[in-house]
JSON list of C-alpha atoms in Angstrom, two decimals:
[
{"chain": "A", "resi": 25, "resn": "MET", "atom": "CA", "xyz": [114.18, 27.83, 180.01]},
{"chain": "A", "resi": 26, "resn": "THR", "atom": "CA", "xyz": [117.17, 29.67, 180.22]},
{"chain": "A", "resi": 27, "resn": "LYS", "atom": "CA", "xyz": [120.74, 29.15, 181.00]},
{"chain": "A", "resi": 28, "resn": "PHE", "atom": "CA", "xyz": [120.10, 30.14, 184.55]},
{"chain": "A", "resi": 29, "resn": "ASP", "atom": "CA", "xyz": [117.66, 27.09, 184.88]},
{"chain": "A", "resi": 30, "resn": "ILE", "atom": "CA", "xyz": [120.06, 24.95, 183.65]},
{"chain": "A", "resi": 31, "resn": "ARG", "atom": "CA", "xyz": [122.72, 25.64, 186.20]},
{"chain": "A", "resi": 32, "resn": "ALA", "atom": "CA", "xyz": [120.10, 25.70, 189.14]},
{"chain": "A", "resi": 33, "resn": "CYS", "atom": "CA", "xyz": [119.02, 22.04, 187.93]},
{"chain": "A", "resi": 34, "resn": "ARG", "atom": "CA", "xyz": [122.66, 21.13, 187.85]},
{"chain": "A", "resi": 35, "resn": "ARG", "atom": "CA", "xyz": [123.13, 22.37, 191.08]},
{"chain": "A", "resi": 36, "resn": "LEU", "atom": "CA", "xyz": [120.31, 20.61, 192.49]},
{"chain": "A", "resi": 37, "resn": "ALA", "atom": "CA", "xyz": [120.71, 17.14, 191.01]},
{"chain": "A", "resi": 38, "resn": "ASP", "atom": "CA", "xyz": [124.70, 17.68, 192.54]},
{"chain": "A", "resi": 39, "resn": "THR", "atom": "CA", "xyz": [123.28, 18.27, 195.92]},
{"chain": "A", "resi": 40, "resn": "ILE", "atom": "CA", "xyz": [120.94, 15.46, 195.89]},
{"chain": "A", "resi": 41, "resn": "THR", "atom": "CA", "xyz": [123.50, 13.37, 194.68]},
{"chain": "A", "resi": 42, "resn": "ALA", "atom": "CA", "xyz": [125.64, 14.14, 197.71]},
{"chain": "A", "resi": 43, "resn": "LYS", "atom": "CA", "xyz": [122.65, 13.21, 200.15]},
{"chain": "A", "resi": 44, "resn": "ALA", "atom": "CA", "xyz": [122.29, 9.83, 198.16]},
{"chain": "A", "resi": 45, "resn": "ASP", "atom": "CA", "xyz": [126.34, 9.47, 198.88]},
{"chain": "A", "resi": 46, "resn": "ALA", "atom": "CA", "xyz": [126.17, 10.40, 202.35]},
{"chain": "A", "resi": 47, "resn": "ALA", "atom": "CA", "xyz": [122.71, 8.16, 202.92]},
{"chain": "A", "resi": 48, "resn": "LEU", "atom": "CA", "xyz": [123.24, 6.07, 206.16]},
{"chain": "A", "resi": 49, "resn": "ASP", "atom": "CA", "xyz": [121.08, 2.99, 204.63]},
{"chain": "A", "resi": 50, "resn": "TYR", "atom": "CA", "xyz": [120.37, 1.66, 201.30]},
{"chain": "A", "resi": 51, "resn": "PRO", "atom": "CA", "xyz": [117.25, 2.51, 200.67]},
{"chain": "A", "resi": 52, "resn": "THR", "atom": "CA", "xyz": [117.29, 6.46, 201.79]},
{"chain": "A", "resi": 53, "resn": "MET", "atom": "CA", "xyz": [120.19, 6.40, 199.08]},
{"chain": "A", "resi": 54, "resn": "LEU", "atom": "CA", "xyz": [118.18, 4.54, 196.42]},
{"chain": "A", "resi": 55, "resn": "VAL", "atom": "CA", "xyz": [115.77, 7.33, 196.62]},
{"chain": "A", "resi": 56, "resn": "PHE", "atom": "CA", "xyz": [117.77, 10.23, 196.51]},
{"chain": "A", "resi": 57, "resn": "ASP", "atom": "CA", "xyz": [120.19, 8.48, 193.68]},
{"chain": "A", "resi": 58, "resn": "GLY", "atom": "CA", "xyz": [116.50, 8.60, 191.70]},
{"chain": "A", "resi": 59, "resn": "PHE", "atom": "CA", "xyz": [116.01, 11.93, 192.20]},
{"chain": "A", "resi": 60, "resn": "ALA", "atom": "CA", "xyz": [119.27, 13.19, 190.91]},
{"chain": "A", "resi": 61, "resn": "ARG", "atom": "CA", "xyz": [119.06, 11.11, 188.38]},
{"chain": "A", "resi": 62, "resn": "ALA", "atom": "CA", "xyz": [115.94, 12.44, 187.43]},
{"chain": "A", "resi": 63, "resn": "TRP", "atom": "CA", "xyz": [117.44, 15.84, 187.73]},
{"chain": "A", "resi": 64, "resn": "ARG", "atom": "CA", "xyz": [120.36, 14.93, 185.51]},
{"chain": "A", "resi": 65, "resn": "ARG", "atom": "CA", "xyz": [117.70, 13.99, 182.83]},
{"chain": "A", "resi": 66, "resn": "GLN", "atom": "CA", "xyz": [116.48, 17.15, 183.17]},
{"chain": "A", "resi": 67, "resn": "VAL", "atom": "CA", "xyz": [119.47, 19.11, 182.47]},
{"chain": "A", "resi": 68, "resn": "ASP", "atom": "CA", "xyz": [120.14, 16.82, 179.44]},
{"chain": "A", "resi": 69, "resn": "LEU", "atom": "CA", "xyz": [116.87, 17.69, 178.17]},
{"chain": "A", "resi": 70, "resn": "LEU", "atom": "CA", "xyz": [116.87, 21.58, 178.62]},
{"chain": "A", "resi": 71, "resn": "GLU", "atom": "CA", "xyz": [120.69, 21.79, 176.87]},
{"chain": "A", "resi": 72, "resn": "VAL", "atom": "CA", "xyz": [119.45, 20.07, 174.29]},
{"chain": "A", "resi": 73, "resn": "ASN", "atom": "CA", "xyz": [116.14, 22.55, 174.13]},
{"chain": "A", "resi": 74, "resn": "ALA", "atom": "CA", "xyz": [118.42, 25.18, 174.40]},
{"chain": "A", "resi": 75, "resn": "GLU", "atom": "CA", "xyz": [121.33, 24.23, 171.71]},
{"chain": "A", "resi": 76, "resn": "VAL", "atom": "CA", "xyz": [118.05, 23.84, 169.76]},
{"chain": "A", "resi": 77, "resn": "THR", "atom": "CA", "xyz": [116.66, 27.37, 170.29]},
{"chain": "A", "resi": 78, "resn": "ALA", "atom": "CA", "xyz": [119.91, 28.73, 169.48]},
{"chain": "A", "resi": 79, "resn": "SER", "atom": "CA", "xyz": [120.22, 27.68, 166.21]},
{"chain": "A", "resi": 80, "resn": "VAL", "atom": "CA", "xyz": [116.84, 28.49, 165.04]},
{"chain": "A", "resi": 81, "resn": "ASN", "atom": "CA", "xyz": [117.17, 31.86, 166.51]},
{"chain": "A", "resi": 82, "resn": "ALA", "atom": "CA", "xyz": [120.86, 32.28, 164.76]},
{"chain": "A", "resi": 83, "resn": "HIS", "atom": "CA", "xyz": [118.64, 31.05, 161.20]},
{"chain": "A", "resi": 84, "resn": "ILE", "atom": "CA", "xyz": [115.78, 33.70, 161.84]},
{"chain": "A", "resi": 85, "resn": "GLY", "atom": "CA", "xyz": [118.53, 36.27, 162.08]},
{"chain": "A", "resi": 86, "resn": "ALA", "atom": "CA", "xyz": [120.41, 35.36, 159.48]},
{"chain": "A", "resi": 87, "resn": "ARG", "atom": "CA", "xyz": [117.22, 35.38, 157.02]},
{"chain": "A", "resi": 88, "resn": "VAL", "atom": "CA", "xyz": [116.64, 38.55, 158.33]},
{"chain": "A", "resi": 89, "resn": "ARG", "atom": "CA", "xyz": [119.72, 39.76, 157.72]},
{"chain": "A", "resi": 90, "resn": "GLN", "atom": "CA", "xyz": [119.62, 37.94, 154.30]},
{"chain": "A", "resi": 91, "resn": "ARG", "atom": "CA", "xyz": [116.32, 39.73, 153.44]},
{"chain": "A", "resi": 92, "resn": "ARG", "atom": "CA", "xyz": [116.93, 43.14, 154.83]},
{"chain": "A", "resi": 93, "resn": "HIS", "atom": "CA", "xyz": [120.36, 43.18, 152.07]},
{"chain": "A", "resi": 94, "resn": "GLU", "atom": "CA", "xyz": [118.57, 42.22, 149.27]},
{"chain": "A", "resi": 95, "resn": "MET", "atom": "CA", "xyz": [115.72, 44.80, 149.82]},
{"chain": "A", "resi": 96, "resn": "GLY", "atom": "CA", "xyz": [118.77, 47.76, 150.01]},
{"chain": "A", "resi": 97, "resn": "LEU", "atom": "CA", "xyz": [117.64, 48.44, 153.87]},
{"chain": "A", "resi": 98, "resn": "SER", "atom": "CA", "xyz": [119.28, 49.61, 157.18]},
{"chain": "A", "resi": 99, "resn": "THR", "atom": "CA", "xyz": [118.25, 48.11, 160.36]},
{"chain": "A", "resi": 100, "resn": "GLU", "atom": "CA", "xyz": [116.38, 51.21, 160.81]},
{"chain": "A", "resi": 101, "resn": "ASP", "atom": "CA", "xyz": [114.39, 51.19, 157.92]},
{"chain": "A", "resi": 102, "resn": "VAL", "atom": "CA", "xyz": [113.33, 47.47, 158.96]},
{"chain": "A", "resi": 103, "resn": "ALA", "atom": "CA", "xyz": [112.86, 48.66, 162.55]},
{"chain": "A", "resi": 104, "resn": "GLU", "atom": "CA", "xyz": [110.44, 51.28, 161.03]},
{"chain": "A", "resi": 105, "resn": "LEU", "atom": "CA", "xyz": [108.78, 48.74, 158.60]},
{"chain": "A", "resi": 106, "resn": "CYS", "atom": "CA", "xyz": [108.28, 46.42, 161.64]},
{"chain": "A", "resi": 107, "resn": "GLY", "atom": "CA", "xyz": [107.42, 48.25, 164.52]},
{"chain": "A", "resi": 108, "resn": "ILE", "atom": "CA", "xyz": [110.43, 47.08, 165.98]},
{"chain": "A", "resi": 109, "resn": "ALA", "atom": "CA", "xyz": [113.67, 48.66, 168.19]},
{"chain": "A", "resi": 110, "resn": "ALA", "atom": "CA", "xyz": [116.72, 49.07, 165.37]},
{"chain": "A", "resi": 111, "resn": "ALA", "atom": "CA", "xyz": [118.48, 47.64, 168.33]},
{"chain": "A", "resi": 112, "resn": "GLN", "atom": "CA", "xyz": [116.46, 45.01, 168.68]},
{"chain": "A", "resi": 113, "resn": "ILE", "atom": "CA", "xyz": [117.04, 44.00, 164.73]},
{"chain": "A", "resi": 114, "resn": "ARG", "atom": "CA", "xyz": [120.60, 44.07, 165.35]},
{"chain": "A", "resi": 115, "resn": "ARG", "atom": "CA", "xyz": [120.49, 41.99, 168.04]},
{"chain": "A", "resi": 116, "resn": "TYR", "atom": "CA", "xyz": [118.15, 39.29, 166.26]},
{"chain": "A", "resi": 117, "resn": "GLU", "atom": "CA", "xyz": [120.77, 39.24, 162.91]},
{"chain": "A", "resi": 118, "resn": "ALA", "atom": "CA", "xyz": [123.27, 38.84, 165.89]},
{"chain": "A", "resi": 119, "resn": "GLY", "atom": "CA", "xyz": [121.36, 35.40, 167.04]},
{"chain": "A", "resi": 120, "resn": "ASP", "atom": "CA", "xyz": [121.83, 36.98, 170.36]},
{"chain": "A", "resi": 121, "resn": "ALA", "atom": "CA", "xyz": [118.17, 37.63, 171.31]},
{"chain": "A", "resi": 122, "resn": "VAL", "atom": "CA", "xyz": [115.53, 34.90, 171.33]},
{"chain": "A", "resi": 123, "resn": "ILE", "atom": "CA", "xyz": [112.34, 36.00, 168.62]},
{"chain": "A", "resi": 124, "resn": "GLN", "atom": "CA", "xyz": [109.41, 35.27, 169.66]},
{"chain": "A", "resi": 125, "resn": "ALA", "atom": "CA", "xyz": [106.41, 33.83, 166.86]},
{"chain": "A", "resi": 126, "resn": "ALA", "atom": "CA", "xyz": [104.66, 37.57, 167.05]},
{"chain": "A", "resi": 127, "resn": "LEU", "atom": "CA", "xyz": [107.39, 39.38, 166.39]},
{"chain": "A", "resi": 128, "resn": "VAL", "atom": "CA", "xyz": [108.40, 36.83, 163.04]},
{"chain": "A", "resi": 129, "resn": "TRP", "atom": "CA", "xyz": [104.93, 37.73, 161.91]},
{"chain": "A", "resi": 130, "resn": "ARG", "atom": "CA", "xyz": [105.91, 41.53, 162.57]},
{"chain": "A", "resi": 131, "resn": "LEU", "atom": "CA", "xyz": [109.35, 40.81, 160.08]},
{"chain": "A", "resi": 132, "resn": "SER", "atom": "CA", "xyz": [107.39, 38.82, 157.80]},
{"chain": "A", "resi": 133, "resn": "ARG", "atom": "CA", "xyz": [105.03, 41.56, 157.05]},
{"chain": "A", "resi": 134, "resn": "GLY", "atom": "CA", "xyz": [107.40, 44.46, 156.99]},
{"chain": "A", "resi": 135, "resn": "LEU", "atom": "CA", "xyz": [109.96, 42.42, 155.15]},
{"chain": "A", "resi": 136, "resn": "ASP", "atom": "CA", "xyz": [107.40, 41.24, 152.46]},
{"chain": "A", "resi": 137, "resn": "ARG", "atom": "CA", "xyz": [107.94, 37.26, 152.98]},
{"chain": "A", "resi": 138, "resn": "PRO", "atom": "CA", "xyz": [105.95, 34.89, 154.39]},
{"chain": "A", "resi": 139, "resn": "VAL", "atom": "CA", "xyz": [106.30, 33.28, 157.83]},
{"chain": "A", "resi": 140, "resn": "ASP", "atom": "CA", "xyz": [107.82, 30.16, 157.04]},
{"chain": "A", "resi": 141, "resn": "PHE", "atom": "CA", "xyz": [111.08, 32.35, 154.89]},
{"chain": "A", "resi": 142, "resn": "PHE", "atom": "CA", "xyz": [112.19, 32.87, 158.06]},
{"chain": "A", "resi": 143, "resn": "TYR", "atom": "CA", "xyz": [112.58, 29.02, 159.68]},
{"chain": "A", "resi": 144, "resn": "PRO", "atom": "CA", "xyz": [114.62, 26.69, 159.21]},
{"chain": "A", "resi": 145, "resn": "GLU", "atom": "CA", "xyz": [113.18, 23.22, 157.72]},
{"chain": "A", "resi": 146, "resn": "ARG", "atom": "CA", "xyz": [114.32, 21.24, 160.38]},
{"chain": "A", "resi": 147, "resn": "ALA", "atom": "CA", "xyz": [116.16, 22.66, 163.62]},
{"chain": "A", "resi": 148, "resn": "THR", "atom": "CA", "xyz": [118.77, 20.21, 164.80]},
{"chain": "A", "resi": 149, "resn": "PRO", "atom": "CA", "xyz": [120.99, 20.54, 167.77]}
]
């Protein structure tokens, strides 16, 4: 999920919390409070997953840059070898773009490395 989704979930949790606070009777307040807690848990999970995804993307980008330098190639050369736009290679190396599995496979073929070369052994937030 994107950061927008995290913000949307957070806004929904805040709205439901306000409804719980404004409830006129105890059972209604409990229902809204339960929903608000569930949405807050979802926000927490989304934030952790976003951090892990960002760290994996940064790691893969660093490995692409490392291999590119080892081979003495420019981003344009790598782009041509892998069939990916040079601007996209630069975004991957900067950690600004999500790198999908199919693209990692194309990078591994173009840079002559196994796919697991690009992934960290363990992703931690």
